[in-house]
Amino acid sequence: MTQLDWYIRNELRSRHFRLLVALDELRNVGKVAAHINVTQPAVSKMLAEMEKGLDLKLFERTPKGVTPTHYGECLIRHARRMLNDLAQARDELHGLLAGDSGRIRVGVLSNVVPALLPRSVALLKQRSPRTNVLLREGTMERLLPLLLQGELDLIVGRLAEKHVLPELGGKVLSQEPVMLIARPGHALARRKKLSWADIMDCQWVLPSSEGLLYEPLERTFEQHGFPKPANFIEVLSVQFVLAYLQQTDAIATMTRDIAHHYRRQGLVSVLPFYFPKLIRPLGITWNLSRTMSPSTTLLIECLEEAAASGMPA
């Protein structure tokens, strides 16, 4: 057994994991000492003991602070994962003591919130009332690191490219077309059919460059021989899109289920123009390195059932 093997097996503790994560986040020994309520010499001593025990340099010391080495980055990544696993175990044990059936942490893209997810969670609560669900909304760029670090159990949204992150598993829920929407009573809503020429002179509310729809939409404009609209704004917030459309003659893109959801509420008109396969399918993404809990498996079943039932027109 090597020194590294022996030290990891016999000496590494959760306090070491917390120190590593704090050093990575704060990059300053003084700030870390204040954060974990110990002295600066105690932080330096614990780090030095770890490096000696592993026989590896984990951080570079500079006048401005500390920066993790490649060895440090590797250990920090696993430390985060183990701390998240311990936190999840704690929450599950508290839940069992309280009579709960589990806790699921779900990352969700904003365009999934109004339609599919409420139906799915409602099904879950019917079947397992004491299962708790924590939802965190964001872009895929922000949610994927949380999934990889063990801070989320699932992401519901557009499936990530397989070749980008091979450690992720995925399952397709549906392939929706993208629709054009406008305010109720918009002149284009009275037309039975629209052409590209009819829509390109409009003011557009385009998806933000952070969103998954941005690049496919730009490519579609090019493929049909049109430049990107000259009169546009870029928005990530669905709520802003809805509010802005009410006050202007702008048009915007939205996936079919979400568009019809807001149409039924009288907030938008769905225009007679759509993009059949503009974006990747809607689906579920999970971390293949983590064991899926029974509660998470049940939520996936509810998501599949809700997606299969579709949305009424």
mmCIF file of C-alpha atoms in Angstrom, residues 18-220:
data_model
loop_
_atom_site.group_PDB
_atom_site.id
_atom_site.type_symbol
_atom_site.label_atom_id
_atom_site.label_comp_id
_atom_site.label_asym_id
_atom_site.label_seq_id
_atom_site.Cartn_x
_atom_site.Cartn_y
_atom_site.Cartn_z
ATOM 1 C CA ARG A 18 -14.712 21.170 4.075
ATOM 2 C CA LEU A 19 -11.298 22.829 4.194
ATOM 3 C CA LEU A 20 -10.530 21.933 0.575
ATOM 4 C CA VAL A 21 -13.859 23.269 -0.674
ATOM 5 C CA ALA A 22 -13.507 26.471 1.365
ATOM 6 C CA LEU A 23 -9.972 27.045 0.047
ATOM 7 C CA ASP A 24 -11.193 26.551 -3.509
ATOM 8 C CA GLU A 25 -14.105 28.953 -3.096
ATOM 9 C CA LEU A 26 -12.349 31.697 -1.111
ATOM 10 C CA ARG A 27 -8.723 31.307 -2.318
ATOM 11 C CA ASN A 28 -7.452 33.070 0.820
ATOM 12 C CA VAL A 29 -6.244 31.460 4.066
ATOM 13 C CA GLY A 30 -7.461 34.346 6.228
ATOM 14 C CA LYS A 31 -10.963 34.264 4.742
ATOM 15 C CA VAL A 32 -11.081 30.471 5.089
ATOM 16 C CA ALA A 33 -10.038 30.700 8.747
ATOM 17 C CA ALA A 34 -12.868 33.151 9.444
ATOM 18 C CA HIS A 35 -15.318 31.044 7.433
ATOM 19 C CA ILE A 36 -14.669 27.810 9.350
ATOM 20 C CA ASN A 37 -14.020 29.609 12.660
ATOM 21 C CA VAL A 38 -10.385 28.624 13.267
ATOM 22 C CA THR A 39 -7.081 30.510 13.251
ATOM 23 C CA GLN A 40 -4.984 31.087 10.127
ATOM 24 C CA PRO A 41 -2.129 28.938 11.521
ATOM 25 C CA ALA A 42 -4.642 26.103 12.048
ATOM 26 C CA VAL A 43 -5.706 26.301 8.389
ATOM 27 C CA SER A 44 -2.092 26.330 7.200
ATOM 28 C CA LYS A 45 -1.203 23.433 9.504
ATOM 29 C CA MET A 46 -4.125 21.261 8.362
ATOM 30 C CA LEU A 47 -3.322 21.905 4.700
ATOM 31 C CA ALA A 48 0.385 21.170 5.251
ATOM 32 C CA GLU A 49 -0.470 17.909 7.052
ATOM 33 C CA MET A 50 -2.717 16.875 4.164
ATOM 34 C CA GLU A 51 -0.058 17.618 1.565
ATOM 35 C CA LYS A 52 2.565 15.753 3.602
ATOM 36 C CA GLY A 53 0.260 12.771 4.124
ATOM 37 C CA LEU A 54 -0.616 12.559 0.423
ATOM 38 C CA ASP A 55 2.905 13.517 -0.672
ATOM 39 C CA LEU A 56 1.270 15.917 -3.145
ATOM 40 C CA LYS A 57 1.160 19.682 -3.490
ATOM 41 C CA LEU A 58 -2.516 20.642 -3.468
ATOM 42 C CA PHE A 59 -2.275 24.456 -3.612
ATOM 43 C CA GLU A 60 0.160 27.028 -4.935
ATOM 44 C CA ARG A 61 0.831 29.813 -2.415
ATOM 45 C CA THR A 62 1.073 33.341 -3.817
ATOM 46 C CA PRO A 63 1.065 36.821 -2.223
ATOM 47 C CA LYS A 64 -2.568 37.163 -3.324
ATOM 48 C CA GLY A 65 -3.749 33.846 -1.894
ATOM 49 C CA VAL A 66 -3.854 30.184 -2.892
ATOM 50 C CA THR A 67 -4.642 28.444 -6.183
ATOM 51 C CA PRO A 68 -5.336 24.701 -6.497
ATOM 52 C CA THR A 69 -2.915 22.540 -8.471
ATOM 53 C CA HIS A 70 -4.141 19.752 -10.757
ATOM 54 C CA TYR A 71 -3.914 17.399 -7.766
ATOM 55 C CA GLY A 72 -5.858 19.886 -5.681
ATOM 56 C CA GLU A 73 -8.578 20.297 -8.313
ATOM 57 C CA CYS A 74 -9.007 16.519 -8.462
ATOM 58 C CA LEU A 75 -9.340 16.160 -4.692
ATOM 59 C CA ILE A 76 -11.617 19.213 -4.406
ATOM 60 C CA ARG A 77 -13.987 17.761 -7.009
ATOM 61 C CA HIS A 78 -14.321 14.529 -5.037
ATOM 62 C CA ALA A 79 -14.509 16.392 -1.715
ATOM 63 C CA ARG A 80 -17.498 18.382 -2.996
ATOM 64 C CA ARG A 81 -19.201 15.221 -4.146
ATOM 65 C CA MET A 82 -18.636 13.457 -0.825
ATOM 66 C CA LEU A 83 -19.891 16.429 1.200
ATOM 67 C CA ASN A 84 -23.008 16.547 -0.969
ATOM 68 C CA ASP A 85 -23.518 12.808 -0.491
ATOM 69 C CA LEU A 86 -23.218 13.218 3.281
ATOM 70 C CA ALA A 87 -25.676 16.129 3.222
ATOM 71 C CA GLN A 88 -28.116 14.045 1.201
ATOM 72 C CA ALA A 89 -27.735 11.132 3.636
ATOM 73 C CA ARG A 90 -28.422 13.525 6.524
ATOM 74 C CA ASP A 91 -31.546 14.884 4.817
ATOM 75 C CA GLU A 92 -32.827 11.392 4.025
ATOM 76 C CA LEU A 93 -32.287 10.245 7.614
ATOM 77 C CA HIS A 94 -34.099 13.323 8.943
ATOM 78 C CA GLY A 95 -36.870 12.580 6.476
ATOM 79 C CA LEU A 96 -37.162 8.973 7.634
ATOM 80 C CA LEU A 97 -37.295 10.110 11.260
ATOM 81 C CA ALA A 98 -40.089 12.524 10.321
ATOM 82 C CA GLY A 99 -41.954 9.899 8.305
ATOM 83 C CA ASP A 100 -41.074 11.407 4.913
ATOM 84 C CA SER A 101 -40.421 9.240 1.855
ATOM 85 C CA GLY A 102 -37.434 11.093 0.416
ATOM 86 C CA ARG A 103 -36.195 14.343 -1.075
ATOM 87 C CA ILE A 104 -35.507 15.044 -4.749
ATOM 88 C CA ARG A 105 -33.411 17.989 -5.943
ATOM 89 C CA VAL A 106 -34.390 18.913 -9.489
ATOM 90 C CA GLY A 107 -32.763 21.430 -11.794
ATOM 91 C CA VAL A 108 -35.197 22.793 -14.330
ATOM 92 C CA LEU A 109 -35.002 25.062 -17.355
ATOM 93 C CA SER A 110 -37.457 27.949 -17.255
ATOM 94 C CA ASN A 111 -39.316 26.798 -20.370
ATOM 95 C CA VAL A 112 -40.310 23.556 -18.600
ATOM 96 C CA VAL A 113 -41.763 25.154 -15.476
ATOM 97 C CA PRO A 114 -45.264 26.202 -16.653
ATOM 98 C CA ALA A 115 -46.468 22.947 -18.206
ATOM 99 C CA LEU A 116 -44.720 19.593 -17.843
ATOM 100 C CA LEU A 117 -43.195 19.942 -14.396
ATOM 101 C CA PRO A 118 -46.312 20.939 -12.405
ATOM 102 C CA ARG A 119 -48.219 17.976 -13.858
ATOM 103 C CA SER A 120 -45.340 15.629 -13.051
ATOM 104 C CA VAL A 121 -44.904 16.833 -9.474
ATOM 105 C CA ALA A 122 -48.682 16.635 -8.934
ATOM 106 C CA LEU A 123 -48.586 12.979 -10.031
ATOM 107 C CA LEU A 124 -45.652 12.345 -7.700
ATOM 108 C CA LYS A 125 -47.430 13.894 -4.705
ATOM 109 C CA GLN A 126 -50.542 11.811 -5.422
ATOM 110 C CA ARG A 127 -48.481 8.626 -5.260
ATOM 111 C CA SER A 128 -46.011 9.632 -2.558
ATOM 112 C CA PRO A 129 -47.363 12.583 -0.537
ATOM 113 C CA ARG A 130 -44.399 12.644 1.843
ATOM 114 C CA THR A 131 -41.768 12.881 -0.876
ATOM 115 C CA ASN A 132 -40.344 16.400 -0.946
ATOM 116 C CA VAL A 133 -39.192 18.142 -4.125
ATOM 117 C CA LEU A 134 -36.677 20.990 -4.259
ATOM 118 C CA LEU A 135 -36.675 22.848 -7.600
ATOM 119 C CA ARG A 136 -33.813 25.023 -8.798
ATOM 120 C CA GLU A 137 -34.441 26.995 -11.988
ATOM 121 C CA GLY A 138 -31.627 28.082 -14.294
ATOM 122 C CA THR A 139 -29.879 27.609 -17.622
ATOM 123 C CA MET A 140 -28.245 24.321 -18.586
ATOM 124 C CA GLU A 141 -24.834 25.989 -18.275
ATOM 125 C CA ARG A 142 -25.540 26.780 -14.622
ATOM 126 C CA LEU A 143 -27.298 23.544 -13.692
ATOM 127 C CA LEU A 144 -24.915 20.973 -15.201
ATOM 128 C CA PRO A 145 -22.038 21.725 -12.776
ATOM 129 C CA LEU A 146 -24.461 21.284 -9.858
ATOM 130 C CA LEU A 147 -25.553 17.911 -11.254
ATOM 131 C CA LEU A 148 -21.943 16.784 -11.657
ATOM 132 C CA GLN A 149 -21.078 17.919 -8.119
ATOM 133 C CA GLY A 150 -23.991 15.959 -6.644
ATOM 134 C CA GLU A 151 -26.048 19.016 -5.670
ATOM 135 C CA LEU A 152 -28.880 17.989 -8.016
ATOM 136 C CA ASP A 153 -30.436 14.580 -8.677
ATOM 137 C CA LEU A 154 -31.917 15.403 -12.085
ATOM 138 C CA ILE A 155 -32.186 18.126 -14.679
ATOM 139 C CA VAL A 156 -35.394 18.462 -16.675
ATOM 140 C CA GLY A 157 -34.866 20.377 -19.892
ATOM 141 C CA ARG A 158 -33.258 20.111 -23.305
ATOM 142 C CA LEU A 159 -30.934 17.109 -23.420
ATOM 143 C CA ALA A 160 -27.221 17.866 -23.426
ATOM 144 C CA GLU A 161 -25.013 16.680 -26.267
ATOM 145 C CA LYS A 162 -23.756 13.153 -25.447
ATOM 146 C CA HIS A 163 -20.240 13.717 -26.713
ATOM 147 C CA VAL A 164 -19.750 16.769 -24.484
ATOM 148 C CA LEU A 165 -20.278 15.042 -21.127
ATOM 149 C CA PRO A 166 -20.066 11.244 -21.337
ATOM 150 C CA GLU A 167 -20.684 10.888 -17.584
ATOM 151 C CA LEU A 168 -24.299 11.974 -18.060
ATOM 152 C CA GLY A 169 -27.280 9.753 -18.746
ATOM 153 C CA GLY A 170 -30.364 11.001 -20.540
ATOM 154 C CA LYS A 171 -33.868 10.019 -21.562
ATOM 155 C CA VAL A 172 -36.097 11.696 -24.162
ATOM 156 C CA LEU A 173 -39.520 12.864 -22.995
ATOM 157 C CA SER A 174 -40.773 14.668 -26.105
ATOM 158 C CA GLN A 175 -39.736 16.435 -29.299
ATOM 159 C CA GLU A 176 -41.681 19.675 -29.607
ATOM 160 C CA PRO A 177 -41.785 22.164 -32.460
ATOM 161 C CA VAL A 178 -41.016 25.802 -31.712
ATOM 162 C CA MET A 179 -43.892 28.216 -32.329
ATOM 163 C CA LEU A 180 -44.137 31.955 -32.907
ATOM 164 C CA ILE A 181 -46.237 33.923 -30.422
ATOM 165 C CA ALA A 182 -47.507 37.492 -30.143
ATOM 166 C CA ARG A 183 -49.961 39.458 -28.018
ATOM 167 C CA PRO A 184 -53.666 38.589 -28.297
ATOM 168 C CA GLY A 185 -55.222 40.527 -31.168
ATOM 169 C CA HIS A 186 -51.958 40.905 -33.076
ATOM 170 C CA ALA A 187 -52.535 41.487 -36.812
ATOM 171 C CA LEU A 188 -50.508 38.398 -37.780
ATOM 172 C CA ALA A 189 -52.709 36.207 -35.559
ATOM 173 C CA ARG A 190 -55.625 36.813 -37.940
ATOM 174 C CA ARG A 191 -53.715 35.337 -40.879
ATOM 175 C CA LYS A 192 -54.239 31.676 -41.831
ATOM 176 C CA LYS A 193 -50.675 31.261 -43.058
ATOM 177 C CA LEU A 194 -47.414 33.169 -42.702
ATOM 178 C CA SER A 195 -44.267 33.180 -44.813
ATOM 179 C CA TRP A 196 -40.708 34.093 -43.859
ATOM 180 C CA ALA A 197 -41.153 37.441 -45.608
ATOM 181 C CA ASP A 198 -44.178 38.185 -43.394
ATOM 182 C CA ILE A 199 -42.258 37.812 -40.153
ATOM 183 C CA MET A 200 -38.728 39.072 -40.802
ATOM 184 C CA ASP A 201 -39.666 42.780 -40.676
ATOM 185 C CA CYS A 202 -41.283 42.405 -37.250
ATOM 186 C CA GLN A 203 -39.655 43.325 -33.982
ATOM 187 C CA TRP A 204 -38.388 40.060 -32.435
ATOM 188 C CA VAL A 205 -37.882 38.951 -28.863
ATOM 189 C CA LEU A 206 -35.035 36.498 -29.369
ATOM 190 C CA PRO A 207 -33.781 33.953 -26.830
ATOM 191 C CA SER A 208 -30.675 34.953 -24.901
ATOM 192 C CA SER A 209 -27.315 33.674 -26.121
ATOM 193 C CA GLU A 210 -27.221 31.637 -22.873
ATOM 194 C CA GLY A 211 -30.258 29.650 -23.996
ATOM 195 C CA LEU A 212 -30.263 26.484 -26.104
ATOM 196 C CA LEU A 213 -32.519 28.029 -28.768
ATOM 197 C CA TYR A 214 -30.203 30.892 -29.715
ATOM 198 C CA GLU A 215 -27.743 29.199 -32.107
ATOM 199 C CA PRO A 216 -30.274 26.875 -33.830
ATOM 200 C CA LEU A 217 -32.505 29.871 -34.541
ATOM 201 C CA GLU A 218 -29.601 31.838 -36.047
ATOM 202 C CA ARG A 219 -28.741 28.865 -38.285
ATOM 203 C CA THR A 220 -32.369 28.613 -39.400
#
